[in-house]
Amino acid sequence: MMQRLRFTLLLIGATVLSLALGNSLLHAQGGADYILREVARLHALPPALHEQFRLAPGAWEVGDHDDYALAVDAGAYHIRVDAADKLVWGTGPDDVPADLYAEVDAFYVAGPLDNSFGLGFRRQANGDMYLFSASSDGFYRLAKVTQTGLAEIVPWKATGWPAAEAGNATRLGVFAAGPEISLLIDGEVVEMAWDDSYAAGGVALAASAPGGPGVAVAFDDLAVWPLRDEAGTAPESSTPGKPTPAVTPTPAPHAMTDPAAVAARLAAIRAEPREFADDFRRDAGRWALIETDGGVTTRTDQALRIEVSEPDTLVWSSNDGARPADFLIEADATLVEGEPAGEMGIIFRQQDSANFYLFAVNGYGAFALLQQEAGEWRDLVPWTQLETTLIVPGVTARLGVLAEGDALTLLVDGEIVAQVEDDSFGRGRLALAAGTFDSAPAVASFDNVDIWILTDIVAPSRPTAVPLPAPAADTVDLLAAVQATLPTVSDFFAVDTRLWRLVDTLAVSAQIKETLAVTVSEPTALGFIYRTGARADDFLVEVDAWLDDGETPGRYGIAFRMADGENYYLYLLDDAGHAGLWRYDDGEPIALIPFSNVPGTKTAPGRNRLGVLAQGDALTLLLDGAAIATVVDATHGSGDLALVAGTFDATPVVAHFDDFNEWRLPASAQR
């Protein structure tokens, strides 16, 4: 059990240096803009650690004590502090990168707003660590936790943002490169500091009660990335403890559900245009290239080459594209060098470095389907001898995976070799991989990669003749009253005010330059640009929106009451001027208002002013300042807000947003 420190926030003397962004301290690799670019790049890569607290506590400390409690419950890590002036932390994994970017969503649950909640990093065995804390009344601090108390590196400073409300998330981020430590809140760099006390260590989550007992906070979506070099290389992953294949695998046929139907499905998919193809004749920047002690990935000889130099190591190169749920991927694979037990294959539905599927073949002519979940390996298909295909070093085999729902079909040279059902992972990254067991090296090359994305985010159906439900009379009166007042928040997108969490990936990118321009480059996909800061359950928002041109069919709109990325409401217009409202439950869309004809909408590239008035369970859609429909639905009561652009079949689609206004409803209008 980690020792808990009780003190009245008495500071001890220490030799520390901290300068705010406006002063002379410069990050060794650049300033705040560099940090934000690096964070955006890291967000496009799988984190080394991603904890959503969906399962058992695992490496996280839990327990109920007289004056504090630590628990994993309801998909979050909870800390309760029942004694004033007490600092409590729960320890997490020790094996995290020394130089890292870490972020976590922190939620105020109950108790005094004069509290603190924070992210501990570079935690030592005796509990010493750095602690980045924020408070629900709008302050932040960086300190060292020591055996005798706290040593402040950055004293408490005001964020200038409103106080938190119950259930609202604050995203804390730490970018630590050597002694240089940058602090982020909701995607904004708020401080850069320097301290060389701790070079590496574990992570922790913490809370304290300076304003009195009864503090309750929760944490979710903790993610940690190792810092890479400026080339943006992805991490090599060493995974000891993988199952070792027998030298002579035992034949073990696997029954398939209607092989003829699967073969017909494959033929139909291959007849369609591919979403992605790569013959590696030029570097398209779509594959992560790495160089570490455990392995190297390079593009050479018109192929992707993966060299593994250590035993019991798996090295992969991720495709920096979509994270599809259903897909067909095929690739030519050759075992160039190494022992026959060396493997090569395809990683799919990868969540992070410890959660994915691996379809592998080896030089003995055997294949397997392996699953790694929370770092533990499991055989879905044990190593099995192929009956018709010869895979030996120097011979090329065409490997493939067809994933549709929980049906996972494995292909070698176009033939179905196995089909299993597993629903552990619903979507994720694709990667090419090579690995070793007891001996090294292993060298594999890959070429002629083809990817068909069968479903991503389900595209709402095209227009129907369903009439719009009439707006409620009391809603129309409330709308007029609210519009007559000044907005709580406005953004004209002349400059980046940090009100929006911008992204820059190959699938979705956004920039602010007189408008908010959102580009979506994947078919049947949606790109979300989240609003940062405090949020209101009941509100009115309005924004001008339009498509860049009228040539590429697309959609744009507002997502609201977003509990997470799979549960929210979505108001959309399409290029033809049709409007609709959907509710997403666990990623599945339910049409509350299917795409319908709306008098007065302007077709692309015409500009429309969209709006949503959310009051309790009454959800009213607006067009050009007027209510056009009201739906009553209480499924999602609170959550984030985002502006959305989306594609149908053709890409890319560019949507613009301007003149954003948000009103928080007055107390008299709250339910």
XYZ file of C-alpha atoms in Angstrom, residues 184-408:
225
model
C -2.119 21.336 -21.127
C -5.740 21.853 -20.149
C -8.469 21.017 -22.659
C -5.955 20.987 -25.489
C -4.323 24.333 -24.638
C -0.739 24.733 -23.421
C -1.028 26.697 -20.168
C 2.503 26.390 -18.774
C 6.044 25.263 -19.593
C 8.369 24.405 -16.703
C 11.777 22.859 -16.020
C 12.742 20.362 -13.309
C 15.211 17.471 -13.353
C 14.336 15.714 -10.075
C 12.775 12.616 -11.671
C 13.742 11.169 -15.045
C 11.272 8.282 -15.275
C 8.623 6.416 -13.305
C 5.021 5.290 -13.142
C 1.702 7.116 -13.312
C -0.912 7.925 -10.681
C -4.259 9.698 -10.332
C -4.811 12.005 -7.372
C -7.292 14.208 -5.534
C -7.222 16.442 -2.453
C -9.646 18.364 -0.268
C -8.187 21.791 0.635
C -11.687 23.267 0.864
C -13.137 20.617 3.156
C -14.120 16.930 3.141
C -16.488 15.226 0.732
C -14.486 15.713 -2.456
C -15.399 13.170 -5.142
C -13.788 13.092 -8.579
C -13.522 10.560 -11.396
C -11.075 9.883 -14.214
C -11.472 8.240 -17.619
C -9.622 7.747 -20.912
C -6.073 7.865 -19.592
C -3.685 7.591 -22.549
C 0.120 7.661 -22.650
C 2.309 7.971 -25.752
C 6.114 7.778 -25.892
C 7.671 10.808 -27.548
C 9.097 10.069 -30.990
C 11.642 11.798 -33.130
C 10.643 14.543 -35.540
C 9.958 11.994 -38.279
C 6.869 10.934 -36.370
C 7.757 7.257 -36.125
C 5.436 4.835 -34.386
C 6.579 2.635 -31.508
C 7.968 -0.820 -31.847
C 6.268 -3.197 -29.479
C 7.986 -6.028 -27.669
C 5.520 -8.596 -26.403
C 7.201 -11.455 -24.530
C 5.054 -14.358 -23.511
C 3.513 -15.038 -26.903
C 2.487 -18.664 -27.547
C 5.324 -20.576 -29.200
C 4.359 -22.638 -32.283
C 5.362 -26.271 -32.464
C 8.070 -27.167 -34.981
C 5.589 -29.435 -36.743
C 2.110 -27.952 -36.234
C -0.726 -30.381 -35.804
C -3.364 -30.182 -38.536
C -6.582 -28.829 -37.054
C -9.273 -28.004 -39.615
C -11.708 -25.231 -38.747
C -15.289 -25.437 -39.921
C -16.631 -22.408 -41.757
C -20.136 -21.045 -42.081
C -21.159 -21.642 -45.703
C -17.770 -21.299 -47.477
C -19.527 -20.779 -50.817
C -21.373 -17.743 -49.463
C -18.154 -16.310 -48.024
C -16.372 -16.851 -51.351
C -19.183 -15.057 -53.171
C -18.973 -12.202 -50.685
C -15.223 -11.903 -51.281
C -15.730 -11.797 -55.038
C -18.322 -9.043 -54.691
C -16.034 -6.955 -52.473
C -13.041 -7.326 -54.792
C -15.188 -6.116 -57.682
C -15.691 -2.787 -55.885
C -13.161 0.101 -55.853
C -10.576 -0.118 -53.095
C -10.384 2.595 -50.438
C -6.616 2.120 -50.178
C -3.864 0.479 -52.243
C -0.081 0.614 -51.885
C 2.619 -0.979 -54.030
C 5.369 0.940 -52.159
C 6.839 2.446 -55.311
C 6.823 5.765 -53.520
C 6.550 6.801 -49.896
C 2.953 7.923 -49.463
C 3.476 8.495 -45.744
C 0.749 6.015 -44.810
C 2.931 3.533 -42.895
C 4.789 4.185 -39.631
C 8.546 3.653 -40.072
C 10.531 2.980 -36.884
C 14.063 2.228 -35.773
C 14.663 0.865 -32.256
C 16.789 -1.743 -30.513
C 14.086 -4.362 -31.086
C 13.436 -3.814 -34.762
C 13.326 -1.620 -37.834
C 10.656 -0.927 -40.445
C 11.683 0.602 -43.764
C 10.378 1.100 -47.281
C 12.927 -0.483 -49.621
C 13.034 -2.399 -52.912
C 9.438 -1.361 -53.605
C 8.217 -3.122 -50.464
C 7.674 -2.528 -46.758
C 10.425 -4.368 -44.877
C 10.206 -5.307 -41.182
C 13.343 -6.549 -39.418
C 13.090 -7.988 -35.889
C 16.411 -8.229 -34.058
C 15.408 -9.467 -30.583
C 13.778 -12.759 -29.443
C 10.152 -12.781 -28.284
C 9.430 -9.519 -30.043
C 6.625 -8.375 -32.314
C 7.223 -5.334 -34.530
C 4.561 -3.697 -36.657
C 3.988 -0.792 -39.000
C 0.566 0.834 -38.611
C -1.463 2.212 -41.492
C -2.250 5.835 -40.687
C -5.710 5.762 -42.198
C -9.197 4.932 -41.024
C -9.924 2.612 -38.119
C -12.569 0.501 -39.806
C -14.999 -1.877 -38.162
C -15.681 -4.027 -41.230
C -13.114 -4.426 -43.996
C -11.161 -6.691 -46.314
C -7.370 -6.345 -46.306
C -5.000 -8.356 -48.512
C -1.204 -8.132 -48.776
C 1.692 -10.064 -50.320
C 4.021 -11.281 -47.544
C 7.467 -12.869 -47.827
C 9.619 -14.315 -45.050
C 12.996 -13.053 -46.245
C 15.361 -14.174 -43.497
C 15.393 -15.993 -40.156
C 14.290 -19.226 -38.543
C 11.152 -20.917 -39.914
C 9.426 -20.292 -36.581
C 9.511 -16.559 -37.296
C 6.110 -15.125 -38.112
C 4.645 -12.461 -40.359
C 1.105 -11.264 -40.699
C -1.649 -8.698 -40.283
C -2.712 -6.887 -37.121
C -6.303 -5.651 -37.200
C -8.849 -3.864 -35.007
C -5.922 -2.589 -32.960
C -6.970 -0.503 -29.945
C -3.449 0.117 -28.648
C -0.172 -1.755 -28.182
C -1.771 -4.324 -25.843
C -5.172 -4.943 -27.480
C -5.542 -6.317 -31.028
C -5.957 -9.364 -33.278
C -2.972 -10.902 -35.115
C -3.286 -13.218 -38.120
C 0.149 -14.792 -38.569
C 1.870 -17.413 -40.718
C 5.333 -18.923 -40.282
C 8.037 -20.669 -42.292
C 6.732 -24.112 -41.376
C 3.603 -23.477 -43.427
C 1.348 -22.924 -40.414
C -1.061 -20.140 -39.491
C -2.722 -18.861 -36.327
C -5.181 -16.217 -35.193
C -4.096 -14.684 -31.898
C -5.741 -12.107 -29.707
C -3.929 -9.875 -27.247
C -6.206 -8.306 -24.669
C -4.802 -6.199 -21.835
C -1.381 -7.617 -22.694
C -2.462 -11.274 -22.382
C -2.332 -13.604 -25.398
C -5.114 -16.021 -26.350
C -5.402 -18.480 -29.248
C -8.552 -18.000 -31.323
C -7.088 -20.389 -33.909
C -4.018 -22.272 -32.610
C -1.043 -22.838 -34.887
C -2.422 -25.024 -37.675
C -0.751 -26.638 -40.673
C -1.878 -25.287 -44.046
C -2.999 -28.071 -46.350
C -2.343 -26.635 -49.804
C -0.074 -23.602 -49.495
C 3.693 -23.791 -49.081
C 5.114 -20.950 -46.983
C 8.880 -21.143 -46.711
C 11.523 -18.412 -46.601
C 11.681 -16.698 -49.970
C 8.185 -17.730 -51.082
C 5.487 -15.045 -51.238
C 2.028 -15.721 -49.824
C -0.980 -13.447 -50.173
C -2.541 -13.006 -46.753
C -5.986 -11.599 -46.132
C -8.530 -10.850 -43.414
C -12.251 -10.279 -43.949
C -13.895 -8.815 -40.841
C -17.645 -8.246 -40.760
C -19.206 -7.865 -37.351
C -17.936 -10.677 -35.142
C -17.124 -12.927 -38.146
C -13.365 -13.022 -38.801
